Amino acid sequence: MNTLAPYAANPAQTIGRQFDEPASAPRNAFQRDRDRIIHSTAFRRLEYKTQVFVNHEGDLFRTRLTHSLEVAQLARGIARTLNLHEDLTEAIALAHDLGHTPFGHAGQDALNASMKNHGGFEHNLQSLRVVEKLEQRYAEFDGLNLTFETREGILKHCSIKNAKQLGDVGQRFLDKTSPSLEAQLTNFADEIAYNNHDVDDGLRSGLISIEQLSQVELFANNQQMVAKQYPNLEQKRLIPETIRRMINTLVTDLCTQSAKNIAQHQPQSIADIRKLPPLISFSAEIAAQNHKLKQFLRKNLYHHYQVNRMSAKATRIVQELFTCFYDNAGLLPDEYQAFAKSDKARAVADYIAGMTDRFAIREHRRLFAVEEHW
Ligand code: MG
């Protein structure tokens, strides 16, 4: 562990948990949060949830579990460089995707559309709901009873309407203040992780090519560095050598620019951080390159016709599951039926959001295919 900067989050001075608990030495409060997240049911489900590729499409693609581990690895490294609290970034990283629906963004959009007249559905908000309510494994409270700092980091964005109902962690969206630097940097670690692993998975799937990526500055610059150093390198090594340099470019730039921002504003405490504009950022030059890579992926990978076909299927499955359960809550498992008595739509959304890709496909088959049982 590094020497903490005075403006880092400090577990000894946490704003606290919703329900008071005695400390658990030798673990600090953020380590304890991380441990609770790893032992949750929602965390294990991440193994069978995906973002771009559906789980059964191939064993080598990232799942939300491996994505979350990559985010944690990057976030800890950045935190250490900037003398911020590594354990807090790890807890936030491992929890940030817990609320994701099956089938990535197509699933989320379909569930949100189904929930249009019932308060909507947003995966980021759902991650918070998982750790505050849906995990039921402790005798004295629902959820994981995490510290304020971890919950604040999980809630990356939030509408004013929702913020008003969220209490402590919603307040910063109303006050327009900033979260901890640990929360800010974990958000960037998320973005660095998925942009780069989507390039890797995209190439592996054959949906995008090196020739196409050569038009993207961030990839081209790093690819040229590799080619210069190793002129005859085979492709299977060229791709990871390029991607590791892209990650290095982004992480190094993020650390350098953020250190400059911090030096410029001279925060003395985490209270100062909350009052200042966000201090974790890329330089303008790298932010622009990163943005172009994102645009490239959106156009060429996330909207590739083969991905669109899977998304269309995913949308249909989620819509049909929702309608089926909403029209007949008697089809829900017992525990969800009990909740459905007070809020049917939210109970159905919670049930669907908790499904893995393969469970959703199986459940859909059980409900719609006559030859399937229960
Ligand atoms: Mg993520």
Coordinates of C-alpha atoms and ligand atoms in Angstrom, one line a residue:
M1 CA 0.0 0.0 0.0
N2 CA 1.2 3.5 -0.9
T3 CA 1.4 6.5 1.4
L4 CA -2.0 8.1 1.1
A5 CA -2.4 11.6 -0.2
P6 CA -4.2 13.9 2.3
Y7 CA -7.1 14.1 -0.2
A8 CA -7.5 10.3 -0.7
A9 CA -10.5 8.5 0.7
N10 CA -9.6 7.2 4.1
P11 CA -11.4 4.1 5.5
A12 CA -10.7 5.2 9.1
Q13 CA -12.7 8.3 8.3
T14 CA -15.5 6.8 6.2
I15 CA -18.8 8.5 6.2
G16 CA -20.0 5.1 7.3
R17 CA -22.4 2.3 6.6
Q18 CA -26.2 2.5 6.6
F19 CA -26.3 0.1 9.6
D20 CA -23.7 0.5 12.2
E21 CA -21.4 -2.5 12.6
P22 CA -18.3 -3.2 14.7
A23 CA -15.0 -2.9 12.7
S24 CA -13.5 -6.1 11.3
A25 CA -9.7 -5.7 12.0
P26 CA -7.3 -6.3 10.4
R27 CA -9.3 -5.4 7.4
N28 CA -10.1 -1.8 6.7
A29 CA -13.6 -0.8 5.8
F30 CA -13.0 -0.7 2.1
Q31 CA -11.4 -4.2 2.1
R32 CA -14.4 -5.4 3.9
D33 CA -16.6 -3.9 1.2
R34 CA -14.6 -5.7 -1.5
D35 CA -14.9 -9.0 0.3
R36 CA -18.6 -8.7 0.6
I37 CA -18.9 -7.9 -3.1
I38 CA -16.8 -10.9 -4.1
H39 CA -19.0 -13.2 -1.9
S40 CA -22.3 -11.9 -3.3
T41 CA -24.5 -13.9 -5.7
A42 CA -24.7 -11.1 -8.2
F43 CA -20.9 -11.2 -8.5
R44 CA -20.8 -14.8 -9.4
R45 CA -23.4 -14.2 -12.1
L46 CA -21.1 -11.8 -13.9
E47 CA -19.3 -14.8 -15.2
Y48 CA -22.3 -15.6 -17.5
K49 CA -23.2 -12.0 -18.5
T50 CA -21.6 -10.2 -21.5
Q51 CA -21.7 -6.9 -23.1
V52 CA -21.0 -7.2 -26.8
F53 CA -20.9 -11.0 -27.3
V54 CA -23.4 -13.3 -25.8
N55 CA -22.1 -15.8 -23.4
H56 CA -22.3 -18.9 -25.5
E57 CA -20.7 -17.3 -28.6
G58 CA -17.1 -18.2 -27.5
D59 CA -15.1 -19.0 -24.4
L60 CA -12.3 -16.5 -25.2
F61 CA -14.4 -13.4 -25.1
R62 CA -14.6 -11.2 -22.1
T63 CA -17.4 -11.7 -19.7
R64 CA -18.6 -9.1 -17.2
L65 CA -16.6 -10.9 -14.6
T66 CA -13.3 -10.8 -16.5
H67 CA -14.1 -7.2 -17.5
S68 CA -14.6 -6.2 -13.8
L69 CA -11.3 -7.9 -12.9
E70 CA -9.5 -5.9 -15.6
V71 CA -11.1 -2.7 -14.3
A72 CA -10.0 -3.5 -10.8
Q73 CA -6.5 -4.2 -12.0
L74 CA -6.2 -0.9 -13.9
A75 CA -7.9 1.1 -11.1
R76 CA -5.6 -0.2 -8.4
G77 CA -2.5 0.6 -10.5
I78 CA -3.8 4.2 -11.2
A79 CA -4.7 4.7 -7.5
R80 CA -1.2 3.5 -6.4
T81 CA 0.5 5.9 -8.8
L82 CA -1.7 8.8 -7.5
N83 CA -1.4 7.9 -3.8
L84 CA -5.1 7.2 -3.6
H85 CA -6.9 4.4 -1.8
E86 CA -6.4 1.2 -3.8
D87 CA -8.9 -0.9 -1.9
L88 CA -11.7 1.5 -2.5
T89 CA -11.1 1.5 -6.2
E90 CA -11.1 -2.3 -6.2
A91 CA -14.4 -2.5 -4.4
I92 CA -16.0 0.0 -6.7
A93 CA -14.6 -1.8 -9.8
L94 CA -15.8 -5.2 -8.7
A95 CA -19.3 -3.9 -8.0
H96 CA -19.8 -1.4 -10.8
D97 CA -21.5 -3.9 -13.2
L98 CA -23.5 -5.9 -10.7
G99 CA -26.8 -4.5 -11.9
H100 CA -26.3 -5.3 -15.6
T101 CA -29.1 -7.1 -17.3
P102 CA -28.5 -10.2 -19.5
F103 CA -27.4 -9.4 -23.1
G104 CA -25.6 -6.1 -22.4
H105 CA -26.9 -2.9 -23.7
A106 CA -29.6 -4.5 -25.8
G107 CA -31.0 -6.1 -22.7
Q108 CA -30.8 -2.9 -20.7
D109 CA -32.6 -0.8 -23.4
A110 CA -35.3 -3.4 -23.8
L111 CA -35.9 -3.6 -20.0
N112 CA -35.9 0.2 -19.8
A113 CA -38.5 0.4 -22.6
S114 CA -40.7 -2.2 -20.8
M115 CA -40.4 -0.2 -17.6
K116 CA -41.2 3.1 -19.3
N117 CA -44.4 3.7 -17.3
H118 CA -43.0 2.2 -14.1
G119 CA -40.0 4.4 -13.3
G120 CA -37.7 3.0 -16.0
F121 CA -34.6 0.8 -15.7
E122 CA -31.0 1.9 -15.5
H123 CA -28.2 -0.6 -14.9
N124 CA -26.1 1.8 -12.9
L125 CA -28.9 2.4 -10.5
Q126 CA -29.6 -1.3 -10.4
S127 CA -26.0 -2.0 -9.3
L128 CA -26.7 0.2 -6.3
R129 CA -30.0 -1.6 -5.7
V130 CA -28.2 -4.9 -5.7
V131 CA -25.8 -3.9 -3.0
E132 CA -28.4 -2.0 -1.0
K133 CA -31.4 -4.3 -1.2
L134 CA -31.4 -7.3 -3.5
E135 CA -28.6 -9.3 -1.9
Q136 CA -30.1 -11.0 1.1
R137 CA -27.5 -12.9 3.0
Y138 CA -27.0 -11.0 6.3
A139 CA -29.2 -11.5 9.4
E140 CA -29.5 -7.9 10.3
F141 CA -30.0 -6.1 7.0
D142 CA -30.8 -6.4 3.3
G143 CA -28.0 -5.7 0.9
L144 CA -24.3 -5.7 1.7
N145 CA -24.3 -2.6 4.0
L146 CA -21.3 -1.1 2.1
T147 CA -19.6 2.2 3.1
F148 CA -20.9 5.4 1.7
E149 CA -17.7 5.8 -0.4
T150 CA -18.1 2.5 -2.2
R151 CA -21.8 3.2 -2.9
E152 CA -21.0 6.7 -4.1
G153 CA -18.5 5.2 -6.6
I154 CA -21.0 2.7 -7.9
L155 CA -23.5 5.4 -8.7
K156 CA -21.7 7.0 -11.7
H157 CA -24.5 8.9 -13.1
C158 CA -28.1 9.6 -12.1
S159 CA -31.0 11.7 -13.2
I160 CA -32.2 14.6 -10.9
K161 CA -35.5 12.8 -10.4
N162 CA -33.8 9.6 -9.2
A163 CA -31.2 11.5 -7.2
K164 CA -34.0 13.0 -5.1
Q165 CA -35.1 9.5 -4.0
L166 CA -31.6 8.2 -3.3
G167 CA -30.7 10.1 -0.2
D168 CA -27.0 10.4 0.7
V169 CA -25.5 9.1 -2.6
G170 CA -27.9 11.0 -4.7
Q171 CA -27.1 14.3 -3.1
R172 CA -24.0 15.1 -5.2
F173 CA -26.1 15.1 -8.4
L174 CA -28.4 17.8 -6.8
D175 CA -25.5 19.8 -5.4
K176 CA -23.3 19.3 -8.5
T177 CA -20.3 18.3 -6.4
S178 CA -17.7 15.7 -7.3
P179 CA -17.2 12.2 -5.9
S180 CA -13.9 10.9 -4.5
L181 CA -10.9 10.7 -6.8
E182 CA -11.1 7.0 -6.3
A183 CA -14.6 7.0 -7.8
Q184 CA -13.5 9.2 -10.6
L185 CA -10.5 7.2 -11.6
T186 CA -12.4 3.9 -11.5
N187 CA -14.8 5.3 -14.1
F188 CA -11.9 5.9 -16.4
A189 CA -10.4 2.5 -15.7
D190 CA -13.8 1.1 -16.8
E191 CA -13.6 2.9 -20.1
I192 CA -9.9 2.0 -20.7
A193 CA -10.7 -1.6 -20.0
Y194 CA -13.7 -2.0 -22.3
N195 CA -12.3 0.1 -25.2
N196 CA -9.2 -2.1 -25.3
H197 CA -10.7 -5.5 -24.7
D198 CA -13.4 -4.7 -27.2
V199 CA -10.7 -4.1 -29.8
D200 CA -9.1 -7.5 -28.8
D201 CA -12.4 -9.4 -28.8
G202 CA -13.6 -7.6 -32.0
L203 CA -10.4 -8.7 -33.8
R204 CA -10.7 -12.2 -32.4
S205 CA -14.3 -12.5 -33.6
G206 CA -13.3 -11.3 -37.1
L207 CA -16.0 -8.6 -37.0
I208 CA -13.4 -5.8 -37.3
S209 CA -9.9 -6.0 -38.9
I210 CA -6.5 -4.6 -38.4
E211 CA -6.8 -2.7 -41.7
Q212 CA -9.9 -0.9 -40.4
L213 CA -8.2 -0.2 -37.0
S214 CA -5.2 1.3 -38.8
Q215 CA -7.4 4.3 -39.5
V216 CA -7.7 4.9 -35.8
E217 CA -4.9 7.1 -34.5
L218 CA -4.5 5.5 -31.1
F219 CA -4.3 2.0 -32.6
A220 CA -2.1 3.1 -35.6
N221 CA 0.5 4.9 -33.5
N222 CA 1.0 2.0 -31.2
Q223 CA 0.9 -0.6 -34.0
Q224 CA 3.7 1.4 -35.8
M225 CA 5.8 1.3 -32.6
V226 CA 5.5 -2.4 -32.5
A227 CA 6.2 -2.9 -36.2
K228 CA 9.3 -0.7 -35.9
Q229 CA 10.7 -2.7 -33.0
Y230 CA 9.6 -6.1 -34.3
P231 CA 9.3 -5.9 -38.1
N232 CA 8.4 -9.6 -38.7
L233 CA 6.1 -10.1 -35.8
E234 CA 3.3 -12.6 -36.4
Q235 CA -0.3 -11.2 -36.0
K236 CA -1.2 -13.2 -32.9
R237 CA 1.6 -11.3 -31.0
L238 CA 1.2 -8.0 -32.9
I239 CA -2.3 -7.5 -31.6
P240 CA -1.6 -7.9 -27.9
E241 CA 1.7 -6.0 -28.2
T242 CA -0.3 -3.1 -29.7
I243 CA -3.1 -3.3 -27.2
R244 CA -0.8 -3.3 -24.2
R245 CA 0.8 -0.2 -25.6
M246 CA -2.6 1.4 -26.1
I247 CA -3.5 0.7 -22.5
N248 CA -0.1 2.0 -21.4
T249 CA -0.6 5.2 -23.4
L250 CA -4.0 5.8 -21.8
V251 CA -3.1 5.0 -18.3
T252 CA 0.2 7.0 -18.3
D253 CA -1.6 10.0 -19.8
L254 CA -4.4 9.7 -17.3
C255 CA -1.9 9.6 -14.4
T256 CA 0.2 12.5 -15.7
Q257 CA -2.7 14.8 -16.5
S258 CA -4.5 14.0 -13.3
A259 CA -1.4 14.7 -11.2
K260 CA -1.1 18.1 -13.0
N261 CA -4.8 18.9 -12.3
I262 CA -4.3 18.0 -8.6
A263 CA -1.1 20.1 -8.4
Q264 CA -3.0 23.0 -10.0
H265 CA -5.9 22.9 -7.5
Q266 CA -4.0 22.0 -4.4
P267 CA -6.7 20.0 -2.6
Q268 CA -6.0 19.4 1.1
S269 CA -8.7 17.0 1.9
I270 CA -11.4 14.8 0.4
A271 CA -13.8 17.6 1.4
D272 CA -11.9 19.9 -1.1
I273 CA -12.1 17.2 -3.8
R274 CA -15.9 17.1 -3.4
K275 CA -16.1 20.9 -4.0
L276 CA -13.7 21.0 -6.9
P277 CA -14.5 20.1 -10.5
P278 CA -13.4 16.5 -11.4
L279 CA -9.6 16.3 -11.3
I280 CA -9.1 12.9 -13.0
S281 CA -8.8 13.4 -16.7
F282 CA -6.9 12.6 -19.9
S283 CA -5.0 15.3 -21.7
A284 CA -7.0 17.0 -24.5
E285 CA -4.9 15.2 -27.1
I286 CA -5.4 11.7 -25.7
A287 CA -9.0 12.4 -24.8
A288 CA -9.6 13.1 -28.5
Q289 CA -7.8 9.9 -29.6
N290 CA -9.8 7.9 -27.1
H291 CA -13.0 9.4 -28.3
K292 CA -12.2 8.4 -31.9
L293 CA -11.5 4.9 -30.8
K294 CA -14.9 4.8 -29.1
Q295 CA -16.6 6.2 -32.2
F296 CA -14.9 3.5 -34.3
L297 CA -16.1 0.7 -32.0
R298 CA -19.6 2.0 -31.9
K299 CA -19.9 2.2 -35.7
N300 CA -18.0 -0.9 -36.7
L301 CA -18.4 -3.4 -33.8
Y302 CA -21.4 -2.5 -31.6
H303 CA -23.5 -1.9 -34.7
H304 CA -22.0 -4.6 -36.9
Y305 CA -24.9 -6.4 -38.5
Q306 CA -24.0 -9.7 -36.8
V307 CA -24.1 -8.0 -33.4
N308 CA -27.3 -6.2 -34.4
R309 CA -28.9 -9.6 -35.1
M310 CA -28.0 -10.9 -31.6
S311 CA -29.2 -7.6 -30.1
A312 CA -32.5 -7.9 -31.9
K313 CA -32.9 -11.4 -30.5
A314 CA -32.0 -10.3 -27.0
T315 CA -34.4 -7.4 -27.2
R316 CA -37.2 -9.8 -28.1
I317 CA -36.4 -12.2 -25.3
V318 CA -36.3 -9.5 -22.7
Q319 CA -39.5 -7.8 -24.0
E320 CA -41.4 -11.1 -24.1
L321 CA -40.2 -12.2 -20.7
F322 CA -41.3 -8.9 -19.2
T323 CA -44.8 -9.0 -20.8
C324 CA -45.3 -12.6 -19.9
F325 CA -44.5 -12.1 -16.2
Y326 CA -46.2 -8.7 -16.0
D327 CA -49.4 -10.1 -17.4
N328 CA -49.3 -13.1 -15.1
A329 CA -47.3 -12.6 -11.9
G330 CA -48.2 -16.2 -11.0
L331 CA -45.4 -17.4 -13.3
L332 CA -42.7 -15.7 -11.2
P333 CA -40.8 -17.7 -8.6
D334 CA -42.2 -17.4 -5.1
E335 CA -39.9 -14.8 -3.7
Y336 CA -40.6 -12.4 -6.5
Q337 CA -44.3 -13.1 -6.3
A338 CA -44.3 -11.8 -2.7
F339 CA -42.6 -8.5 -3.8
A340 CA -44.9 -8.3 -6.9
K341 CA -47.8 -7.8 -4.6
S342 CA -46.5 -4.4 -3.7
D343 CA -44.7 -3.4 -7.0
K344 CA -45.3 -5.8 -9.8
A345 CA -43.3 -4.1 -12.5
R346 CA -40.2 -3.6 -10.3
A347 CA -40.3 -7.2 -9.1
V348 CA -40.4 -8.4 -12.7
A349 CA -37.5 -6.0 -13.6
D350 CA -35.4 -7.2 -10.7
Y351 CA -36.0 -10.8 -11.7
I352 CA -35.1 -10.3 -15.3
A353 CA -32.1 -8.0 -14.5
G354 CA -30.6 -10.7 -12.3
M355 CA -30.7 -13.3 -15.1
T356 CA -27.5 -14.4 -16.8
D357 CA -27.6 -14.6 -20.6
R358 CA -28.1 -18.4 -20.7
F359 CA -30.6 -18.4 -17.9
A360 CA -32.7 -15.8 -19.8
I361 CA -32.6 -17.9 -22.9
R362 CA -33.6 -21.0 -20.9
E363 CA -36.4 -19.2 -19.1
H364 CA -37.7 -17.9 -22.3
R365 CA -37.8 -21.4 -23.8
R366 CA -39.5 -22.7 -20.7
L367 CA -42.3 -20.1 -21.0
F368 CA -42.8 -20.2 -24.7
A369 CA -41.8 -23.6 -26.1
V370 CA -44.6 -26.2 -25.5
E371 CA -42.2 -29.1 -25.5
E372 CA -40.3 -27.6 -22.5
H373 CA -41.2 -28.4 -18.9
W374 CA -41.7 -25.9 -16.1
Ligands
MG1 MG -18.0 -1.7 -16.9

